[in-house]
CSV table of C-alpha atoms in Angstrom, one decimal:
chain,number,residue,atom,x,y,z
B,1,UNK,CA,0.0,0.0,0.0
B,2,UNK,CA,1.3,3.4,-1.0
B,3,UNK,CA,0.3,6.5,1.1
B,4,UNK,CA,0.6,10.2,0.1
B,5,UNK,CA,-0.8,13.6,0.9
B,6,UNK,CA,-1.9,16.2,-1.6
B,7,UNK,CA,-2.9,19.8,-0.9
B,8,UNK,CA,-4.8,22.3,-2.9
B,9,UNK,CA,-6.0,25.8,-2.1
B,10,UNK,CA,-8.8,28.1,-3.2
B,11,UNK,CA,-9.6,31.8,-2.6
B,12,UNK,CA,-12.8,33.7,-2.1
B,13,UNK,CA,-14.1,36.3,-4.6
B,14,UNK,CA,-12.8,39.0,-2.3
B,15,UNK,CA,-9.2,37.9,-2.6
B,16,UNK,CA,-7.3,40.8,-4.4
B,17,UNK,CA,-6.2,38.7,-7.3
B,18,UNK,CA,-9.7,37.4,-7.8
B,19,UNK,CA,-11.2,40.9,-7.6
B,20,UNK,CA,-9.0,41.7,-10.6
B,21,UNK,CA,-10.0,38.5,-12.5
B,22,UNK,CA,-13.7,39.3,-12.0
B,23,UNK,CA,-13.2,42.9,-13.3
B,24,UNK,CA,-11.4,41.6,-16.3
B,25,UNK,CA,-14.1,39.1,-17.1
B,26,UNK,CA,-16.9,41.5,-16.4
B,27,UNK,CA,-15.5,43.9,-18.9
B,28,UNK,CA,-15.1,41.1,-21.4
B,29,UNK,CA,-18.8,40.0,-20.9
B,30,UNK,CA,-20.0,43.6,-21.4
B,31,UNK,CA,-18.1,43.8,-24.7
B,32,UNK,CA,-19.3,40.4,-25.9
B,33,UNK,CA,-22.9,41.3,-25.3
B,34,UNK,CA,-22.5,44.0,-27.9
B,35,UNK,CA,-19.8,42.6,-30.1
B,36,UNK,CA,-19.2,38.9,-30.0
B,37,UNK,CA,-16.3,39.1,-32.4
B,38,UNK,CA,-14.3,41.6,-30.4
B,39,UNK,CA,-10.7,40.9,-29.6
B,40,UNK,CA,-10.1,41.5,-25.9
B,41,UNK,CA,-7.0,41.1,-23.7
B,42,UNK,CA,-7.9,43.0,-20.5
B,43,UNK,CA,-5.7,43.1,-17.5
B,44,UNK,CA,-6.4,44.7,-14.1
B,45,UNK,CA,-4.3,45.6,-11.1
B,46,UNK,CA,-5.7,46.8,-7.8
B,47,UNK,CA,-4.1,48.4,-4.7
B,48,UNK,CA,-5.1,50.7,-1.9
B,49,UNK,CA,-7.8,53.1,-3.3
B,50,UNK,CA,-7.1,52.4,-6.9
B,51,UNK,CA,-7.9,50.1,-9.8
B,52,UNK,CA,-5.9,50.2,-13.1
B,53,UNK,CA,-7.5,48.6,-16.2
B,54,UNK,CA,-5.1,48.1,-19.1
B,55,UNK,CA,-4.7,46.0,-22.2
B,56,UNK,CA,-5.6,45.6,-25.9
B,57,UNK,CA,-9.2,45.8,-27.0
B,58,UNK,CA,-10.4,46.0,-30.6
B,59,UNK,CA,-14.2,46.6,-30.9
B,60,UNK,CA,-16.7,49.2,-32.2
B,61,UNK,CA,-18.9,49.0,-29.2
B,62,UNK,CA,-18.8,51.3,-26.1
B,63,UNK,CA,-18.6,50.0,-22.5
B,64,UNK,CA,-18.5,52.2,-19.5
B,65,UNK,CA,-15.5,50.6,-17.9
B,66,UNK,CA,-15.6,52.8,-14.8
B,67,UNK,CA,-19.2,51.7,-14.0
B,68,UNK,CA,-18.3,48.0,-14.6
B,69,UNK,CA,-15.4,48.2,-12.2
B,70,UNK,CA,-17.4,49.8,-9.4
B,71,UNK,CA,-20.3,47.4,-9.8
B,72,UNK,CA,-18.0,44.4,-9.5
B,73,UNK,CA,-16.2,45.7,-6.5
B,74,UNK,CA,-19.4,46.6,-4.7
B,75,UNK,CA,-21.1,43.3,-5.5
B,76,UNK,CA,-18.2,41.4,-4.0
B,77,UNK,CA,-18.7,43.3,-0.7
B,78,UNK,CA,-16.1,46.1,-0.8
B,79,UNK,CA,-18.8,48.7,-0.6
B,80,UNK,CA,-18.0,50.7,2.5
B,81,UNK,CA,-14.9,52.4,3.9
B,82,UNK,CA,-14.7,50.0,6.9
B,83,UNK,CA,-13.5,47.3,4.6
B,84,UNK,CA,-10.5,49.4,3.6
B,85,UNK,CA,-11.4,49.3,-0.1
B,86,UNK,CA,-14.6,50.9,-1.4
B,87,UNK,CA,-16.0,50.5,-4.9
B,88,UNK,CA,-17.8,53.8,-4.5
B,89,UNK,CA,-14.8,55.9,-3.9
B,90,UNK,CA,-11.7,54.2,-5.3
B,91,UNK,CA,-9.9,55.7,-8.4
B,92,UNK,CA,-10.3,53.9,-11.7
B,93,UNK,CA,-7.6,54.4,-14.3
B,94,UNK,CA,-7.8,53.0,-17.8
B,95,UNK,CA,-5.0,52.4,-20.4
B,96,UNK,CA,-6.5,50.6,-23.4
B,97,UNK,CA,-5.0,50.2,-26.9
B,98,UNK,CA,-6.1,48.3,-30.0
B,99,UNK,CA,-4.9,44.7,-30.6
B,100,UNK,CA,-1.5,44.6,-32.3
B,101,UNK,CA,-2.0,44.4,-36.1
B,102,UNK,CA,0.7,41.7,-36.3
B,103,UNK,CA,-1.3,39.5,-34.0
B,104,UNK,CA,-4.6,40.3,-35.6
B,105,UNK,CA,-3.2,39.3,-39.0
B,106,UNK,CA,-2.9,35.7,-37.9
B,107,UNK,CA,-6.0,35.5,-35.8
B,108,UNK,CA,-8.4,37.0,-38.4
B,109,UNK,CA,-7.3,34.7,-41.1
B,110,UNK,CA,-5.5,31.4,-40.4
B,111,UNK,CA,-2.4,30.0,-42.0
B,112,UNK,CA,-4.6,27.3,-43.5
B,113,UNK,CA,-7.1,29.8,-44.9
B,114,UNK,CA,-4.2,31.7,-46.6
B,115,UNK,CA,-3.0,28.4,-48.0
B,116,UNK,CA,-6.3,27.9,-49.8
B,117,UNK,CA,-8.1,25.6,-47.3
B,118,UNK,CA,-11.6,27.3,-47.3
B,119,UNK,CA,-13.2,25.2,-44.5
B,120,UNK,CA,-15.1,27.7,-42.3
B,121,UNK,CA,-13.4,26.2,-39.2
B,122,UNK,CA,-10.1,27.3,-40.6
B,123,UNK,CA,-11.3,30.9,-40.7
B,124,UNK,CA,-9.3,32.0,-37.6
B,125,UNK,CA,-5.9,31.0,-36.3
B,126,UNK,CA,-4.8,30.5,-32.8
B,127,UNK,CA,-4.3,33.8,-31.0
B,128,UNK,CA,-1.0,32.7,-29.6
B,129,UNK,CA,1.5,29.8,-29.5
B,130,UNK,CA,1.6,27.6,-26.5
B,131,UNK,CA,0.4,24.4,-24.8
B,132,UNK,CA,-2.7,23.8,-22.7
B,133,UNK,CA,-3.6,21.0,-20.4
B,134,UNK,CA,-6.9,19.4,-19.4
B,135,UNK,CA,-7.5,16.8,-16.8
B,136,UNK,CA,-10.2,14.6,-15.2
B,137,UNK,CA,-10.3,11.8,-12.7
B,138,UNK,CA,-13.0,9.8,-10.9
B,139,UNK,CA,-12.3,11.0,-7.4
B,140,UNK,CA,-15.5,13.2,-7.3
B,141,UNK,CA,-18.9,13.3,-9.0
B,142,UNK,CA,-17.7,16.2,-11.2
B,143,UNK,CA,-14.6,14.2,-12.1
B,144,UNK,CA,-12.2,16.6,-10.4
B,145,UNK,CA,-9.3,16.0,-8.0
B,146,UNK,CA,-10.7,15.9,-4.4
B,147,UNK,CA,-8.4,18.5,-2.8
B,148,UNK,CA,-9.3,21.4,-5.2
B,149,UNK,CA,-13.0,20.3,-5.3
B,150,UNK,CA,-13.3,20.6,-1.5
B,151,UNK,CA,-11.2,23.7,-1.2
B,152,UNK,CA,-13.5,25.5,-3.7
B,153,UNK,CA,-16.6,24.3,-1.9
B,154,UNK,CA,-15.2,25.7,1.4
B,155,UNK,CA,-14.5,29.1,-0.3
B,156,UNK,CA,-17.9,29.3,-1.7
B,157,UNK,CA,-19.5,28.4,1.6
B,158,UNK,CA,-17.3,31.1,3.3
B,159,UNK,CA,-18.7,33.7,1.0
B,160,UNK,CA,-22.2,32.4,1.3
B,161,UNK,CA,-22.4,32.7,5.1
B,162,UNK,CA,-20.9,36.2,4.9
B,163,UNK,CA,-23.5,37.3,2.3
B,164,UNK,CA,-26.6,35.7,3.8
B,165,UNK,CA,-25.8,37.2,7.2
B,166,UNK,CA,-25.1,34.0,9.1
B,167,UNK,CA,-21.6,35.3,10.0
B,168,UNK,CA,-22.1,39.0,9.3
B,169,UNK,CA,-18.7,39.9,10.9
B,170,UNK,CA,-16.8,38.3,8.0
B,171,UNK,CA,-15.3,40.5,5.3
B,172,UNK,CA,-14.7,39.5,1.6
B,173,UNK,CA,-11.1,38.4,1.6
B,174,UNK,CA,-10.3,34.7,2.4
B,175,UNK,CA,-8.4,31.6,1.5
B,176,UNK,CA,-9.0,27.9,2.1
B,177,UNK,CA,-6.7,24.9,1.8
B,178,UNK,CA,-7.4,21.1,2.0
B,179,UNK,CA,-4.9,18.3,2.4
B,180,UNK,CA,-6.2,14.9,1.4
B,181,UNK,CA,-4.6,11.6,2.3
B,182,UNK,CA,-4.4,8.9,-0.5
B,183,UNK,CA,-3.9,5.2,-0.2
B,184,UNK,CA,-3.0,3.4,-3.5
B,185,UNK,CA,-4.0,6.6,-5.4
B,186,UNK,CA,-7.5,6.7,-3.8
B,187,UNK,CA,-8.6,9.5,-1.5
B,188,UNK,CA,-9.4,8.1,2.0
B,189,UNK,CA,-9.6,11.0,4.4
B,190,UNK,CA,-9.0,14.8,4.9
B,191,UNK,CA,-5.9,15.3,6.9
B,192,UNK,CA,-5.7,19.1,7.2
B,193,UNK,CA,-8.1,22.1,6.6
B,194,UNK,CA,-6.8,25.7,6.6
B,195,UNK,CA,-9.1,28.7,6.5
B,196,UNK,CA,-8.0,32.3,6.7
B,197,UNK,CA,-10.8,34.8,6.6
B,198,UNK,CA,-11.0,38.6,6.8
B,199,UNK,CA,-13.2,39.8,9.7
B,200,UNK,CA,-14.4,42.8,11.7
B,201,UNK,CA,-11.9,43.9,14.4
B,202,UNK,CA,-14.2,43.2,17.4
B,203,UNK,CA,-14.6,39.4,16.9
B,204,UNK,CA,-12.5,37.0,19.0
B,205,UNK,CA,-10.5,34.2,17.4
B,206,UNK,CA,-12.4,31.7,19.6
B,207,UNK,CA,-15.7,32.8,18.1
B,208,UNK,CA,-14.3,32.7,14.5
B,209,UNK,CA,-12.9,29.2,15.1
B,210,UNK,CA,-16.2,27.8,16.4
B,211,UNK,CA,-18.4,29.5,13.8
B,212,UNK,CA,-16.3,28.4,10.9
B,213,UNK,CA,-16.2,24.8,12.0
B,214,UNK,CA,-19.9,24.7,12.5
B,215,UNK,CA,-21.1,26.8,9.5
B,216,UNK,CA,-18.3,26.3,6.9
B,217,UNK,CA,-16.5,23.0,7.5
B,218,UNK,CA,-19.2,20.6,8.7
B,219,UNK,CA,-21.8,21.5,6.0
B,220,UNK,CA,-19.2,20.9,3.2
B,221,UNK,CA,-16.7,18.2,4.2
B,222,UNK,CA,-18.4,14.7,4.3
B,223,UNK,CA,-18.2,13.4,7.8
B,224,UNK,CA,-16.7,10.1,6.7
B,225,UNK,CA,-13.6,12.0,5.5
B,226,UNK,CA,-13.0,13.6,8.9
B,227,UNK,CA,-11.6,11.8,11.9
B,228,UNK,CA,-10.0,12.5,15.3
B,229,UNK,CA,-6.7,13.2,13.6
B,230,UNK,CA,-7.9,15.8,11.1
B,231,UNK,CA,-6.1,19.1,11.8
B,232,UNK,CA,-7.8,22.5,11.6
B,233,UNK,CA,-6.0,25.8,11.2
B,234,UNK,CA,-8.5,28.7,11.4
B,235,UNK,CA,-6.9,32.2,10.9
B,236,UNK,CA,-3.6,30.8,12.2
B,237,UNK,CA,-1.9,34.2,12.4
B,238,UNK,CA,-4.5,35.2,15.0
B,239,UNK,CA,-5.9,38.3,13.2
B,240,UNK,CA,-7.0,39.1,9.6
B,241,UNK,CA,-8.7,42.6,9.7
B,242,UNK,CA,-6.7,44.3,6.9
B,243,UNK,CA,-7.4,42.5,3.6
B,244,UNK,CA,-8.4,42.8,0.0
B,245,UNK,CA,-6.3,45.2,-2.2
B,246,UNK,CA,-5.3,47.2,0.9
B,247,UNK,CA,-3.6,44.2,2.5
B,248,UNK,CA,-2.0,42.9,-0.8
B,249,UNK,CA,-2.1,44.3,-4.3
B,250,UNK,CA,-4.1,42.3,-6.8
B,251,UNK,CA,-3.4,41.3,-10.4
B,252,UNK,CA,-5.3,39.5,-13.2
B,253,UNK,CA,-4.1,35.9,-13.9
B,254,UNK,CA,-2.1,35.3,-10.7
B,255,UNK,CA,-4.3,32.4,-9.5
B,256,UNK,CA,-4.1,30.1,-12.5
B,257,UNK,CA,-3.6,27.0,-10.3
B,258,UNK,CA,-6.7,27.9,-8.3
B,259,UNK,CA,-8.5,28.4,-11.6
B,260,UNK,CA,-7.8,24.8,-12.8
B,261,UNK,CA,-6.8,21.7,-10.9
B,262,UNK,CA,-5.1,22.9,-7.7
B,263,UNK,CA,-1.7,21.7,-8.9
B,264,UNK,CA,-2.9,18.1,-9.2
B,265,UNK,CA,-2.4,18.4,-13.0
B,266,UNK,CA,-0.2,20.5,-15.1
B,267,UNK,CA,-1.1,24.0,-16.3
B,268,UNK,CA,0.1,25.4,-19.6
B,269,UNK,CA,1.1,28.7,-18.1
B,270,UNK,CA,-1.5,31.1,-19.7
B,271,UNK,CA,-4.1,32.8,-17.6
B,272,UNK,CA,-7.8,32.8,-18.5
B,273,UNK,CA,-9.5,36.0,-17.3
B,274,UNK,CA,-9.9,39.0,-19.6
B,275,UNK,CA,-9.1,37.0,-22.8
B,276,UNK,CA,-11.6,36.5,-25.6
B,277,UNK,CA,-12.0,33.0,-26.9
B,278,UNK,CA,-9.6,33.4,-29.9
B,279,UNK,CA,-6.9,33.2,-27.2
B,280,UNK,CA,-6.2,29.5,-27.0
B,281,UNK,CA,-4.7,30.0,-23.5
B,282,UNK,CA,-8.4,30.1,-22.5
B,283,UNK,CA,-10.5,28.3,-25.1
B,284,UNK,CA,-8.1,25.3,-25.7
B,285,UNK,CA,-7.7,24.8,-21.9
B,286,UNK,CA,-11.5,24.5,-21.7
B,287,UNK,CA,-11.4,22.1,-24.7
B,288,UNK,CA,-8.7,20.0,-23.2
B,289,UNK,CA,-10.8,19.6,-20.0
B,290,UNK,CA,-13.8,18.7,-22.2
B,291,UNK,CA,-11.8,15.9,-23.9
B,292,UNK,CA,-10.3,14.6,-20.7
B,293,UNK,CA,-13.6,14.6,-18.9
B,294,UNK,CA,-15.4,12.7,-21.7
B,295,UNK,CA,-12.6,10.1,-21.7
B,296,UNK,CA,-13.0,9.4,-18.0
B,297,UNK,CA,-16.8,9.8,-18.2
B,298,UNK,CA,-16.8,7.1,-20.9
B,299,UNK,CA,-15.0,4.7,-18.6
B,300,UNK,CA,-11.9,4.6,-20.9
B,301,UNK,CA,-9.6,5.7,-18.0
B,302,UNK,CA,-9.7,6.5,-14.3
B,303,UNK,CA,-7.5,9.4,-14.7
B,304,UNK,CA,-6.6,11.4,-17.9
B,305,UNK,CA,-4.5,14.4,-18.8
B,306,UNK,CA,-4.7,15.9,-22.3
B,307,UNK,CA,-2.2,18.3,-23.8
B,308,UNK,CA,-2.9,20.5,-26.8
B,309,UNK,CA,-0.3,22.7,-28.5
B,310,UNK,CA,-0.8,25.5,-31.0
B,311,UNK,CA,1.2,27.8,-33.3
B,312,UNK,CA,0.1,31.4,-33.5
B,313,UNK,CA,-2.0,32.0,-36.6
B,314,UNK,CA,-2.5,28.3,-37.3
B,315,UNK,CA,-5.9,26.7,-36.8
B,316,UNK,CA,-5.0,23.0,-36.3
B,317,UNK,CA,-3.2,22.0,-33.1
B,318,UNK,CA,0.4,21.0,-33.7
B,319,UNK,CA,0.1,18.2,-31.3
B,320,UNK,CA,-2.4,16.2,-29.2
B,321,UNK,CA,-1.2,14.1,-26.2
B,322,UNK,CA,-3.3,11.8,-24.0
B,323,UNK,CA,-1.8,10.4,-20.8
B,324,UNK,CA,-3.9,8.1,-18.7
B,325,UNK,CA,-1.2,7.2,-16.1
B,326,UNK,CA,-1.6,3.5,-16.8
B,327,UNK,CA,-5.3,3.6,-16.1
B,328,UNK,CA,-6.5,3.6,-19.7
B,329,UNK,CA,-8.7,0.8,-21.1
B,330,UNK,CA,-6.9,1.4,-24.4
B,331,UNK,CA,-3.5,2.6,-25.2
B,332,UNK,CA,-2.8,6.4,-24.9
B,333,UNK,CA,-1.9,6.4,-28.6
B,334,UNK,CA,-5.2,4.9,-29.5
B,335,UNK,CA,-7.1,7.3,-27.3
B,336,UNK,CA,-5.3,10.2,-28.9
B,337,UNK,CA,-6.3,9.0,-32.3
B,338,UNK,CA,-9.9,8.7,-31.1
B,339,UNK,CA,-9.8,12.3,-29.8
B,340,UNK,CA,-8.6,13.5,-33.2
B,341,UNK,CA,-11.7,11.8,-34.8
B,342,UNK,CA,-14.3,12.9,-32.3
B,343,UNK,CA,-13.2,16.5,-31.4
B,344,UNK,CA,-12.5,19.4,-33.7
B,345,UNK,CA,-9.9,21.3,-31.8
B,346,UNK,CA,-9.4,24.3,-34.2
B,347,UNK,CA,-10.2,27.6,-32.5
B,348,UNK,CA,-13.3,28.3,-34.6
B,349,UNK,CA,-14.8,24.9,-33.8
B,350,UNK,CA,-13.9,25.1,-30.1
B,351,UNK,CA,-15.6,28.5,-29.9
B,352,UNK,CA,-18.7,27.2,-31.7
B,353,UNK,CA,-19.0,23.9,-29.8
B,354,UNK,CA,-18.4,25.3,-26.4
B,355,UNK,CA,-20.5,28.5,-27.1
B,356,UNK,CA,-17.7,30.8,-26.1
B,357,UNK,CA,-19.0,33.9,-27.8
B,358,UNK,CA,-21.5,34.4,-25.1
B,359,UNK,CA,-21.1,36.5,-21.9
B,360,UNK,CA,-20.4,33.6,-19.5
B,361,UNK,CA,-17.0,34.6,-18.2
B,362,UNK,CA,-17.5,36.7,-15.0
B,363,UNK,CA,-19.2,33.8,-13.3
B,364,UNK,CA,-16.2,31.7,-14.0
B,365,UNK,CA,-13.7,34.1,-12.5
B,366,UNK,CA,-14.2,32.8,-8.9
B,367,UNK,CA,-14.2,29.3,-7.6
B,368,UNK,CA,-12.6,27.7,-10.6
B,369,UNK,CA,-13.1,27.6,-14.4
B,370,UNK,CA,-13.0,23.8,-14.4
B,371,UNK,CA,-15.5,21.4,-12.7
B,372,UNK,CA,-18.2,24.0,-12.8
B,373,UNK,CA,-21.2,21.8,-13.4
B,374,UNK,CA,-23.3,24.3,-11.4
B,375,UNK,CA,-22.9,26.8,-14.3
B,376,UNK,CA,-23.9,24.3,-17.0
B,377,UNK,CA,-20.9,25.2,-19.2
B,378,UNK,CA,-20.4,23.2,-22.3
B,379,UNK,CA,-16.9,21.8,-21.5
B,380,UNK,CA,-18.3,20.0,-18.4
B,381,UNK,CA,-20.9,18.0,-20.4
B,382,UNK,CA,-20.4,14.3,-21.0
B,383,UNK,CA,-21.9,14.3,-24.5
B,384,UNK,CA,-19.0,12.7,-26.5
B,385,UNK,CA,-18.6,9.5,-24.4
B,386,UNK,CA,-20.4,7.2,-26.9
B,387,UNK,CA,-18.6,8.7,-29.9
B,388,UNK,CA,-15.3,8.1,-28.1
B,389,UNK,CA,-16.1,4.5,-27.3
B,390,UNK,CA,-17.0,3.8,-30.9
B,391,UNK,CA,-13.8,5.5,-32.2
B,392,UNK,CA,-11.7,3.4,-29.8
B,393,UNK,CA,-13.4,0.2,-30.9
B,394,UNK,CA,-13.0,1.1,-34.5
């Protein structure tokens, strides 16, 4: 029997980096509502009393960026001076340019299209070079690794009890962390839970500890995964009053491991938030998850990682790799061949099949872009399982 421990973390929507991710994606959503073909690469940074929106946006529509920024900050809960950061009074600075014409040249018309291949799905090329990863495993109902799944659920619950008034002394910033013990690659128990949450200054640590165990941990973590040896660290520094962009500056794209698999699987390196779907950093990462989840959902593997790689301006991926870590019911090579037959992984096809030209992005900017069955996104659907089985059999 082999035994190991794996840890993943999540953050709440009030974490300074997540504030920036949500602003970036809210701006993207507002643009896509008016211009679904817009090219958007929107970055945000936040610090004490100030938000800076920057990037490259090519569109004919008008969006009141100032209003979008303030609405996002206020909806998160930074809506009064006591929190240290206030969406009603903070400065909003914008620095927006058009997309580089050298990049647009490859995105607007793909290498294949220029070479005479007139298939409509060759219309646009990949918005950048790079490699993207997707992953799935059968540890949870949503086919996600258990550590990140539980960490996200704790973060969502932490926000929920703040917003519904159950624990009204909580403030928006917070982080969670879960360590899961594995035996022979199977999760058997939760070893450690860490929760750090911003709070009003008058609350005692004893009250916070008891309230979070009763109202956050117990409703979320299955009792059978907890035992007398499970360790709890609740606000281990002893105080967390100063938080959000006042306590630490925020930046779009700095929580890419939180956004995906909690470190359990690899990440290609590109961030998601603020990028329109021609950017394969985002769209192909969703597609790779779609492929991996359907492989595991079809019973063709217990665990599966998919890598896609692209060249800027070229529609077809330059490589497709499937790794089932020895759990596949067919060879990884055969599964990769089946993927190539069942899934069209050119950017135009990914955008079409996953419905990525719709304003779905702000809701993804907190609590993970992957495993979000609660949002009914296309890349979490198990609708290619039968086709994969037939392709493998053939």
